């Protein structure tokens, strides 16, 4: 599989497995969109978008749990930026949490306790080592994104280290105990906003769509889920027979001609952008075919917009649950995120917004615990949160129940610019229960108990939410 392509995302995002899940904003060194220099000073600290700030002065006291003292809370965060094959992998996540820690501490911390952040670089293959370090010193893991989190999950559960993750990739990590996410991507439920919106925009979408297949096991896992979701809503892919070698092809023209001969008017891909994918789209254009591309949030990327100077990708529509960065003028939370990270000269991208939202979710829950800041208390508070937007960064999710958003929007690529095309008003989402479908158990990748918790590493002494 392609180890330099992560895909959830997102962006973004939709983490189903390594290559597709972690790539919600094309999680490599040159991906995600950036606003350039900060557009003025960061916003005032009283709020984050529509969310009242959870940070401020106070008189909290007590060494209440690991990583908590009278005046300090120690949390872990990080990414895979040191991965040699893809330098800077998910760097935007660590940059975002570092900026948010400073933002919070500038206001006085959490009830007066300042936040100390231990930043980790899992470098793709070191997640287990990182987790063992975090187990010894951190109160929580917050806003992190490690591609190989599955390898670290047994250690996290064993040491009872809770997390409000930026993203999770492995099925046991995604459904693990003591785990919350601002933007959940559970194995048993899927947001299909992109499909639902495409149905409305394109009357023949259900009958004229095919899925681009791959030899990558990770991409295939994502494809199996979307194929099952399509069948749930009465769609049958055309099965033109296009399966691309994950390591590249000597020529993409035979595949383009297959698409032309098959008559597919729409193409869906769970893969992430790379030179081979670009070559396919260029070959499709040369073959005279004119399908519309309805791709996942992995394709909302600076890498893609820079490639599209010729307009080959102008028929590309991308379903998202995050506000695109282009909507910063209409969505204060997006602008505030961009300003805070740019002020620190960090990387701005969808996964950074995802990590930011998870930090805010953790901070709000920690704030409600006051002096009695324990892992148990924070988990209790997290379990009560059933509508969360990170102050407006994304569509409403249900972190307390580990359920995805039932909303979506769609952007279209025009030249090197993305613009929202549905709903028509920038900053708005379309929502409905039909935007979420159940995933066939054979595609979960893990066994769940009655509480929808993975049983693989589960022990009897994990911290569970207390209802009273």
Short mmCIF file of C-alpha atoms in Angstrom, two decimals:
data_model
loop_
_atom_site.label_atom_id
_atom_site.label_comp_id
_atom_site.label_asym_id
_atom_site.label_seq_id
_atom_site.Cartn_x
_atom_site.Cartn_y
_atom_site.Cartn_z
CA UNK A 1 0.00 0.00 0.00
CA UNK A 2 1.11 3.58 -0.42
CA UNK A 3 2.69 4.60 2.82
CA UNK A 4 2.95 8.24 1.76
CA UNK A 5 -0.82 8.56 1.33
CA UNK A 6 -3.00 8.82 4.39
CA UNK A 7 -6.61 9.24 3.99
CA UNK A 8 -9.65 10.01 6.73
CA UNK A 9 -9.75 13.13 6.88
CA UNK A 10 -10.48 15.34 6.74
CA UNK A 11 -10.74 16.13 6.06
CA UNK A 12 -12.15 15.24 5.61
CA UNK A 13 -12.28 13.36 5.72
CA UNK A 14 -13.08 9.59 6.07
CA UNK A 15 -10.63 7.31 7.78
CA UNK A 16 -11.34 3.76 6.76
CA UNK A 17 -7.82 2.44 6.54
CA UNK A 18 -4.29 3.64 6.17
CA UNK A 19 -4.10 4.89 2.62
CA UNK A 20 -7.57 6.37 2.37
CA UNK A 21 -8.44 7.14 5.93
CA UNK A 22 -5.62 9.36 6.93
CA UNK A 23 -5.69 11.43 3.80
CA UNK A 24 -8.64 13.65 4.55
CA UNK A 25 -6.61 16.52 3.24
CA UNK A 26 -3.91 14.63 1.40
CA UNK A 27 -1.73 14.23 4.43
CA UNK A 28 1.66 14.66 2.91
CA UNK A 29 4.16 17.47 2.91
CA UNK A 30 2.56 19.45 0.05
CA UNK A 31 -1.12 19.10 0.66
CA UNK A 32 -4.03 20.87 2.21
CA UNK A 33 -4.73 24.47 1.35
CA UNK A 34 -2.93 27.35 3.00
CA UNK A 35 -4.11 30.91 3.43
CA UNK A 36 -0.62 32.31 3.10
CA UNK A 37 0.31 34.99 5.59
CA UNK A 38 -2.02 35.74 8.47
CA UNK A 39 -4.84 38.07 7.49
CA UNK A 40 -4.38 40.48 10.37
CA UNK A 41 -4.03 39.57 14.02
CA UNK A 42 -5.66 36.48 15.51
CA UNK A 43 -9.20 37.01 16.78
CA UNK A 44 -9.84 38.05 20.36
CA UNK A 45 -9.79 35.26 22.90
CA UNK A 46 -13.32 35.42 24.34
CA UNK A 47 -14.73 32.93 21.86
CA UNK A 48 -13.69 30.47 19.21
CA UNK A 49 -16.13 31.01 16.39
CA UNK A 50 -19.55 30.42 17.95
CA UNK A 51 -18.06 28.61 20.97
CA UNK A 52 -17.48 30.42 24.26
CA UNK A 53 -13.83 29.97 25.17
CA UNK A 54 -13.27 27.10 27.62
CA UNK A 55 -10.04 28.75 28.72
CA UNK A 56 -9.42 31.37 31.38
CA UNK A 57 -8.10 32.14 34.83
CA UNK A 58 -9.26 30.35 37.94
CA UNK A 59 -8.21 28.92 41.27
CA UNK A 60 -8.24 25.19 40.53
CA UNK A 61 -5.93 23.25 42.81
CA UNK A 62 -4.86 19.71 43.47
CA UNK A 63 -2.76 16.88 42.05
CA UNK A 64 -5.88 15.08 40.96
CA UNK A 65 -4.56 12.62 38.38
CA UNK A 66 -1.52 11.74 36.30
CA UNK A 67 -0.30 14.86 34.54
CA UNK A 68 -2.29 17.28 36.72
CA UNK A 69 -0.80 19.53 39.40
CA UNK A 70 -1.88 22.71 41.17
CA UNK A 71 -0.80 24.82 38.23
CA UNK A 72 -0.34 22.55 35.21
CA UNK A 73 -2.09 20.03 32.96
CA UNK A 74 0.15 17.83 30.80
CA UNK A 75 -1.31 16.53 27.55
CA UNK A 76 0.23 14.69 24.61
CA UNK A 77 -0.30 15.51 20.94
CA UNK A 78 1.44 15.00 17.63
CA UNK A 79 1.57 13.58 14.15
CA UNK A 80 3.84 11.66 11.74
CA UNK A 81 5.86 14.62 10.44
CA UNK A 82 9.18 12.77 10.66
CA UNK A 83 8.23 9.94 8.29
CA UNK A 84 11.15 9.82 5.81
CA UNK A 85 8.98 8.79 2.84
CA UNK A 86 6.60 11.72 3.34
CA UNK A 87 8.26 14.50 5.35
CA UNK A 88 5.71 16.67 7.12
CA UNK A 89 3.02 13.98 7.21
CA UNK A 90 0.03 15.40 9.11
CA UNK A 91 2.18 18.28 10.36
CA UNK A 92 -0.86 20.54 10.30
CA UNK A 93 -2.29 18.61 13.26
CA UNK A 94 0.60 19.20 15.61
CA UNK A 95 0.86 22.80 14.44
CA UNK A 96 -2.81 23.36 15.22
CA UNK A 97 -2.70 21.89 18.74
CA UNK A 98 0.49 23.80 19.57
CA UNK A 99 -1.22 27.02 18.49
CA UNK A 100 -4.34 26.19 20.50
CA UNK A 101 -2.33 25.45 23.65
CA UNK A 102 -0.75 28.90 23.38
CA UNK A 103 -4.17 30.45 22.71
CA UNK A 104 -5.59 28.77 25.80
CA UNK A 105 -2.62 29.58 28.04
CA UNK A 106 -2.73 33.23 26.97
CA UNK A 107 -6.20 33.32 28.54
CA UNK A 108 -5.06 31.69 31.76
CA UNK A 109 -5.19 28.00 30.90
CA UNK A 110 -8.01 25.74 32.13
CA UNK A 111 -9.40 27.20 35.37
CA UNK A 112 -5.99 28.74 35.97
CA UNK A 113 -3.93 25.62 35.30
CA UNK A 114 -1.61 26.19 32.35
CA UNK A 115 -1.37 23.47 29.70
CA UNK A 116 1.93 21.77 29.03
CA UNK A 117 2.04 19.92 25.72
CA UNK A 118 4.27 16.96 25.03
CA UNK A 119 4.60 16.87 21.26
CA UNK A 120 5.26 13.47 19.71
CA UNK A 121 6.44 12.47 16.26
CA UNK A 122 5.34 8.92 15.54
CA UNK A 123 7.11 9.10 12.16
CA UNK A 124 4.58 6.60 10.83
CA UNK A 125 6.23 3.48 12.26
CA UNK A 126 6.83 4.61 15.86
CA UNK A 127 3.30 4.95 17.20
CA UNK A 128 3.70 2.12 19.73
CA UNK A 129 6.86 3.70 21.14
CA UNK A 130 5.19 7.10 21.32
CA UNK A 131 2.19 5.63 23.12
CA UNK A 132 4.37 3.98 25.72
CA UNK A 133 6.02 7.34 26.42
CA UNK A 134 2.66 9.08 26.68
CA UNK A 135 1.39 6.40 29.06
CA UNK A 136 4.02 7.43 31.60
CA UNK A 137 3.36 11.15 31.74
CA UNK A 138 0.25 12.50 30.04
CA UNK A 139 -3.20 13.21 31.43
CA UNK A 140 -4.84 12.86 27.99
CA UNK A 141 -3.85 12.60 24.36
CA UNK A 142 -5.45 15.50 22.50
CA UNK A 143 -5.84 16.23 18.80
CA UNK A 144 -3.19 13.74 17.65
CA UNK A 145 -3.18 11.81 14.40
CA UNK A 146 -0.96 8.73 14.00
CA UNK A 147 -1.35 6.69 10.83
CA UNK A 148 -0.41 3.46 12.57
CA UNK A 149 -2.54 4.03 15.67
CA UNK A 150 -3.70 0.42 15.50
CA UNK A 151 -0.22 -0.71 16.57
CA UNK A 152 -0.38 1.58 19.61
CA UNK A 153 -3.94 0.86 20.71
CA UNK A 154 -3.16 -2.08 22.97
CA UNK A 155 -0.72 0.06 24.98
CA UNK A 156 -3.16 2.98 25.25
CA UNK A 157 -5.94 0.77 26.55
CA UNK A 158 -3.66 -1.14 28.91
CA UNK A 159 -2.41 2.04 30.61
CA UNK A 160 -5.91 3.59 30.62
CA UNK A 161 -4.82 6.70 28.72
CA UNK A 162 -7.90 8.51 27.39
CA UNK A 163 -7.82 10.42 24.13
CA UNK A 164 -9.74 13.04 22.23
CA UNK A 165 -8.06 12.14 18.97
CA UNK A 166 -7.70 14.35 15.94
CA UNK A 167 -8.33 11.27 13.84
CA UNK A 168 -8.15 7.51 14.16
CA UNK A 169 -7.31 5.07 11.39
CA UNK A 170 -7.38 1.46 12.62
CA UNK A 171 -10.78 -0.07 13.35
CA UNK A 172 -9.87 -0.94 16.94
CA UNK A 173 -8.56 2.58 17.51
CA UNK A 174 -11.67 4.12 15.94
CA UNK A 175 -13.93 2.10 18.23
CA UNK A 176 -11.67 1.89 21.26
CA UNK A 177 -12.64 2.54 24.89
CA UNK A 178 -11.79 5.91 26.46
CA UNK A 179 -11.67 7.42 22.97
CA UNK A 180 -13.56 10.43 21.69
CA UNK A 181 -13.19 12.47 18.51
CA UNK A 182 -14.62 15.81 17.46
CA UNK A 183 -15.28 14.27 14.05
CA UNK A 184 -15.93 10.56 14.52
CA UNK A 185 -15.50 8.05 11.70
CA UNK A 186 -16.87 4.85 13.26
CA UNK A 187 -16.60 1.55 11.44
CA UNK A 188 -20.32 0.80 11.60
CA UNK A 189 -21.76 4.08 10.30
CA UNK A 190 -20.84 6.26 7.33
CA UNK A 191 -21.66 9.78 6.26
CA UNK A 192 -22.63 9.65 2.58
CA UNK A 193 -23.31 13.34 2.10
CA UNK A 194 -21.28 13.34 -1.11
CA UNK A 195 -23.52 10.67 -2.63
CA UNK A 196 -26.73 12.29 -1.48
CA UNK A 197 -25.77 15.72 -2.81
CA UNK A 198 -24.59 14.24 -6.13
CA UNK A 199 -28.02 12.61 -6.49
CA UNK A 200 -29.60 16.05 -6.30
CA UNK A 201 -27.15 17.78 -8.60
CA UNK A 202 -27.05 15.07 -11.27
CA UNK A 203 -30.36 13.33 -12.14
CA UNK A 204 -28.68 10.33 -13.80
CA UNK A 205 -26.02 9.90 -11.11
CA UNK A 206 -27.48 6.66 -9.73
CA UNK A 207 -27.50 4.96 -13.12
CA UNK A 208 -24.30 6.23 -14.72
CA UNK A 209 -21.67 6.04 -11.97
CA UNK A 210 -18.69 3.75 -11.62
CA UNK A 211 -16.06 3.39 -8.91
CA UNK A 212 -12.36 3.54 -9.71
CA UNK A 213 -10.79 0.45 -8.11
CA UNK A 214 -7.27 -0.10 -6.80
CA UNK A 215 -4.93 -2.96 -5.96
CA UNK A 216 -4.24 -1.28 -2.57
CA UNK A 217 -5.84 -3.25 0.29
CA UNK A 218 -6.49 -0.03 2.20
CA UNK A 219 -8.15 1.72 -0.73
CA UNK A 220 -10.13 -1.44 -1.44
CA UNK A 221 -11.42 -1.42 2.14
CA UNK A 222 -12.75 2.08 1.60
CA UNK A 223 -14.18 1.12 -1.77
CA UNK A 224 -16.02 -1.85 -0.25
CA UNK A 225 -17.67 0.45 2.25
CA UNK A 226 -18.78 2.98 -0.35
CA UNK A 227 -20.01 0.20 -2.64
CA UNK A 228 -22.12 -1.14 0.20
CA UNK A 229 -23.40 2.36 0.94
CA UNK A 230 -24.36 2.83 -2.71
CA UNK A 231 -26.37 -0.36 -2.66
CA UNK A 232 -28.13 0.84 0.49
CA UNK A 233 -29.50 3.80 -1.47
CA UNK A 234 -30.36 1.84 -4.61
CA UNK A 235 -27.19 2.41 -6.65
CA UNK A 236 -25.28 -0.23 -8.59
CA UNK A 237 -21.84 0.79 -9.87
CA UNK A 238 -21.47 0.21 -13.62
CA UNK A 239 -18.45 -2.08 -13.15
CA UNK A 240 -16.39 -0.82 -16.07
CA UNK A 241 -13.49 -2.90 -14.77
CA UNK A 242 -10.97 -0.15 -14.08
CA UNK A 243 -8.60 -1.30 -11.34
CA UNK A 244 -5.38 0.68 -11.05
CA UNK A 245 -2.11 -0.75 -9.80
CA UNK A 246 -1.26 1.07 -6.59
CA UNK A 247 2.38 1.21 -7.69
CA UNK A 248 1.50 2.93 -10.95
CA UNK A 249 0.83 1.95 -14.55
CA UNK A 250 3.04 2.21 -17.63
CA UNK A 251 0.10 3.76 -19.49
CA UNK A 252 -3.31 4.95 -18.30
CA UNK A 253 -4.81 5.24 -21.78
CA UNK A 254 -6.24 1.67 -21.82
CA UNK A 255 -8.14 2.46 -18.61
CA UNK A 256 -9.38 5.74 -20.04
CA UNK A 257 -10.62 3.95 -23.14
CA UNK A 258 -12.44 1.42 -20.93
CA UNK A 259 -14.25 4.28 -19.23
CA UNK A 260 -15.15 5.82 -22.59
CA UNK A 261 -16.42 2.51 -23.98
CA UNK A 262 -18.37 1.75 -20.81
CA UNK A 263 -20.23 5.04 -20.95
CA UNK A 264 -19.70 6.06 -17.32
CA UNK A 265 -20.83 9.66 -16.85
CA UNK A 266 -19.64 9.91 -13.24
CA UNK A 267 -16.60 8.44 -11.50
CA UNK A 268 -16.16 7.98 -7.76
CA UNK A 269 -12.78 7.38 -6.13
CA UNK A 270 -11.80 6.44 -2.58
CA UNK A 271 -8.14 6.77 -3.52
CA UNK A 272 -6.08 9.86 -2.81
CA UNK A 273 -4.39 12.14 -5.33
CA UNK A 274 -0.97 11.24 -6.68
CA UNK A 275 0.80 11.41 -10.06
CA UNK A 276 -0.80 8.15 -11.20
CA UNK A 277 -4.30 9.43 -10.46
CA UNK A 278 -3.53 12.67 -12.28
CA UNK A 279 -2.25 10.69 -15.28
CA UNK A 280 -5.52 8.76 -15.39
CA UNK A 281 -7.61 11.94 -15.46
CA UNK A 282 -5.39 13.41 -18.17
CA UNK A 283 -5.73 10.20 -20.21
CA UNK A 284 -9.51 10.29 -19.81
CA UNK A 285 -9.51 13.77 -21.29
CA UNK A 286 -7.33 12.68 -24.21
CA UNK A 287 -9.62 9.70 -24.85
CA UNK A 288 -12.51 12.09 -25.39
CA UNK A 289 -14.50 10.97 -22.37
CA UNK A 290 -16.12 13.70 -20.28
CA UNK A 291 -17.23 12.16 -16.98
CA UNK A 292 -17.82 14.23 -13.89
CA UNK A 293 -15.67 13.28 -10.92
CA UNK A 294 -17.38 12.92 -7.55
CA UNK A 295 -14.44 12.36 -5.24
CA UNK A 296 -13.91 12.17 -1.52
CA UNK A 297 -12.40 14.89 0.66
CA UNK A 298 -8.88 13.62 0.00
CA UNK A 299 -9.10 15.62 -3.23
CA UNK A 300 -9.64 18.93 -1.48
CA UNK A 301 -5.95 19.68 -1.57
CA UNK A 302 -3.38 22.22 -2.65
CA UNK A 303 -1.68 19.36 -4.50
CA UNK A 304 -4.79 18.97 -6.66
CA UNK A 305 -5.46 22.67 -7.22
CA UNK A 306 -1.84 23.26 -8.29
CA UNK A 307 -2.10 20.35 -10.75
CA UNK A 308 -5.30 21.64 -12.36
CA UNK A 309 -3.82 24.61 -14.21
CA UNK A 310 -4.96 23.04 -17.50
CA UNK A 311 -8.55 22.59 -16.31
CA UNK A 312 -8.52 18.80 -16.65
CA UNK A 313 -10.10 18.50 -13.21
CA UNK A 314 -12.75 21.19 -13.68
CA UNK A 315 -15.51 18.56 -13.51
CA UNK A 316 -14.39 17.50 -10.02
CA UNK A 317 -16.95 17.71 -7.23
CA UNK A 318 -15.90 16.94 -3.66
CA UNK A 319 -18.18 16.13 -0.74
CA UNK A 320 -17.09 17.50 2.64
CA UNK A 321 -18.29 17.87 6.22
CA UNK A 322 -15.76 20.61 7.02
CA UNK A 323 -16.09 24.20 6.01
CA UNK A 324 -13.64 24.78 3.16
CA UNK A 325 -10.92 27.29 3.91
CA UNK A 326 -12.32 29.48 1.15
CA UNK A 327 -15.32 30.13 3.43
CA UNK A 328 -13.22 31.94 6.03
CA UNK A 329 -14.99 35.19 5.19
CA UNK A 330 -18.37 33.68 6.08
CA UNK A 331 -17.30 31.38 8.95
CA UNK A 332 -15.47 33.11 11.82
CA UNK A 333 -14.12 29.84 13.27
CA UNK A 334 -12.31 29.03 10.02
CA UNK A 335 -10.69 32.45 9.89
CA UNK A 336 -9.74 32.22 13.57
CA UNK A 337 -8.10 28.83 13.04
CA UNK A 338 -6.18 30.12 10.04
CA UNK A 339 -5.06 33.27 11.84
CA UNK A 340 -3.87 31.42 14.95
CA UNK A 341 -1.84 28.85 12.99
CA UNK A 342 -0.46 31.35 10.50
CA UNK A 343 0.64 33.57 13.38
CA UNK A 344 2.84 30.66 14.51
CA UNK A 345 3.98 30.03 10.92
CA UNK A 346 2.35 26.62 10.98
CA UNK A 347 0.70 24.64 8.23
CA UNK A 348 -2.97 25.32 7.51
CA UNK A 349 -5.10 22.41 6.20
CA UNK A 350 -8.30 20.52 6.90
CA UNK A 351 -6.68 18.10 9.32
CA UNK A 352 -5.50 21.08 11.32
CA UNK A 353 -9.10 22.16 11.73
CA UNK A 354 -9.94 18.62 12.79
CA UNK A 355 -7.23 18.67 15.47
CA UNK A 356 -8.37 22.14 16.57
CA UNK A 357 -11.93 20.93 17.05
CA UNK A 358 -10.75 17.98 19.14
CA UNK A 359 -8.64 20.29 21.32
CA UNK A 360 -11.67 22.50 21.94
CA UNK A 361 -13.83 19.47 22.75
CA UNK A 362 -11.29 18.30 25.32
CA UNK A 363 -10.79 21.78 26.77
CA UNK A 364 -14.53 22.36 27.20
CA UNK A 365 -14.92 19.07 29.04
CA UNK A 366 -11.84 19.68 31.22
CA UNK A 367 -13.11 23.17 32.07
CA UNK A 368 -16.36 21.75 33.42
CA UNK A 369 -14.44 19.60 35.90
CA UNK A 370 -13.03 22.61 37.76
CA UNK A 371 -10.55 21.64 40.49
CA UNK A 372 -11.65 18.00 40.32
CA UNK A 373 -9.80 17.41 37.07
CA UNK A 374 -9.64 13.66 36.70
CA UNK A 375 -9.73 11.39 33.70
CA UNK A 376 -13.02 10.04 34.97
CA UNK A 377 -14.59 13.49 35.16
CA UNK A 378 -13.45 14.51 31.68
CA UNK A 379 -14.75 11.24 30.20
CA UNK A 380 -18.07 11.82 31.96
CA UNK A 381 -18.31 15.27 30.36
CA UNK A 382 -17.22 14.07 26.92
CA UNK A 383 -19.88 11.38 26.93
CA UNK A 384 -22.57 14.08 27.31
CA UNK A 385 -21.61 15.98 24.14
CA UNK A 386 -24.01 15.02 21.36
CA UNK A 387 -23.85 18.04 19.07
CA UNK A 388 -20.47 19.51 18.25
CA UNK A 389 -19.18 21.81 15.49
CA UNK A 390 -15.92 23.09 16.96
CA UNK A 391 -17.39 26.58 16.99
CA UNK A 392 -18.45 26.24 13.35
CA UNK A 393 -15.47 24.45 11.79
CA UNK A 394 -17.57 21.50 10.60
CA UNK A 395 -21.01 19.97 10.42
CA UNK A 396 -22.59 18.85 13.72
CA UNK A 397 -21.28 15.53 15.00
CA UNK A 398 -22.07 13.34 18.03
CA UNK A 399 -18.77 12.70 19.84
CA UNK A 400 -20.45 11.30 22.95
CA UNK A 401 -21.97 8.46 20.94
CA UNK A 402 -19.13 8.14 18.41
CA UNK A 403 -21.46 8.98 15.52
CA UNK A 404 -20.67 10.94 12.37
CA UNK A 405 -22.25 14.07 10.97
CA UNK A 406 -25.54 13.74 9.12
CA UNK A 407 -24.77 16.75 6.95
CA UNK A 408 -22.56 17.70 4.04
CA UNK A 409 -21.64 20.28 1.46
CA UNK A 410 -20.01 20.05 -1.95
CA UNK A 411 -17.22 22.07 -3.51
CA UNK A 412 -16.22 22.18 -7.16
CA UNK A 413 -12.74 22.69 -8.56
CA UNK A 414 -12.50 25.49 -11.11
CA UNK A 415 -8.95 25.92 -12.34
CA UNK A 416 -6.85 26.30 -9.21
CA UNK A 417 -9.74 27.42 -7.00
CA UNK A 418 -12.38 25.53 -5.04
CA UNK A 419 -15.84 26.98 -4.55
CA UNK A 420 -18.88 25.74 -2.69
CA UNK A 421 -21.65 24.71 -5.09
CA UNK A 422 -24.12 23.03 -2.72
CA UNK A 423 -25.79 24.39 -0.72
CA UNK A 424 -25.53 27.56 -2.79
CA UNK A 425 -24.91 29.81 0.20
CA UNK A 426 -21.29 29.57 1.36
CA UNK A 427 -20.99 28.44 4.95
CA UNK A 428 -24.17 26.36 4.96
CA UNK A 429 -24.60 22.58 5.09
CA UNK A 430 -27.44 20.36 3.96
CA UNK A 431 -28.48 17.84 6.61
CA UNK A 432 -30.81 14.87 6.99
CA UNK A 433 -30.94 11.36 8.45
CA UNK A 434 -30.51 9.97 4.93
CA UNK A 435 -26.93 11.27 4.98
CA UNK A 436 -25.83 8.40 7.27
CA UNK A 437 -26.02 4.68 6.47
CA UNK A 438 -25.10 1.55 8.37
CA UNK A 439 -22.04 -0.39 7.23
CA UNK A 440 -22.20 -4.15 6.76
CA UNK A 441 -20.51 -5.92 9.66
CA UNK A 442 -18.20 -7.79 7.30
CA UNK A 443 -16.53 -4.46 6.51
CA UNK A 444 -16.02 -3.31 10.10
CA UNK A 445 -12.60 -4.89 10.60
CA UNK A 446 -13.26 -5.53 14.29
CA UNK A 447 -15.78 -7.00 16.74
CA UNK A 448 -17.92 -4.61 18.79
CA UNK A 449 -19.75 -5.17 22.05
CA UNK A 450 -23.23 -3.92 22.87
CA UNK A 451 -21.84 -0.44 23.58
CA UNK A 452 -20.18 -0.30 20.13
CA UNK A 453 -16.73 -0.65 21.71
CA UNK A 454 -14.01 -2.80 20.15
CA UNK A 455 -13.44 -5.94 22.16
CA UNK A 456 -9.93 -6.75 20.90
CA UNK A 457 -7.93 -4.97 23.62
CA UNK A 458 -10.77 -4.31 26.03
CA UNK A 459 -10.09 -4.94 29.72
CA UNK A 460 -12.43 -4.91 32.69
CA UNK A 461 -10.88 -1.85 34.28
CA UNK A 462 -11.10 0.72 31.46
CA UNK A 463 -12.57 4.09 32.42
CA UNK A 464 -16.24 4.19 31.48
CA UNK A 465 -18.61 7.16 31.57
CA UNK A 466 -20.51 7.46 34.82
CA UNK A 467 -24.09 8.55 34.40
CA UNK A 468 -24.63 9.77 37.95
#
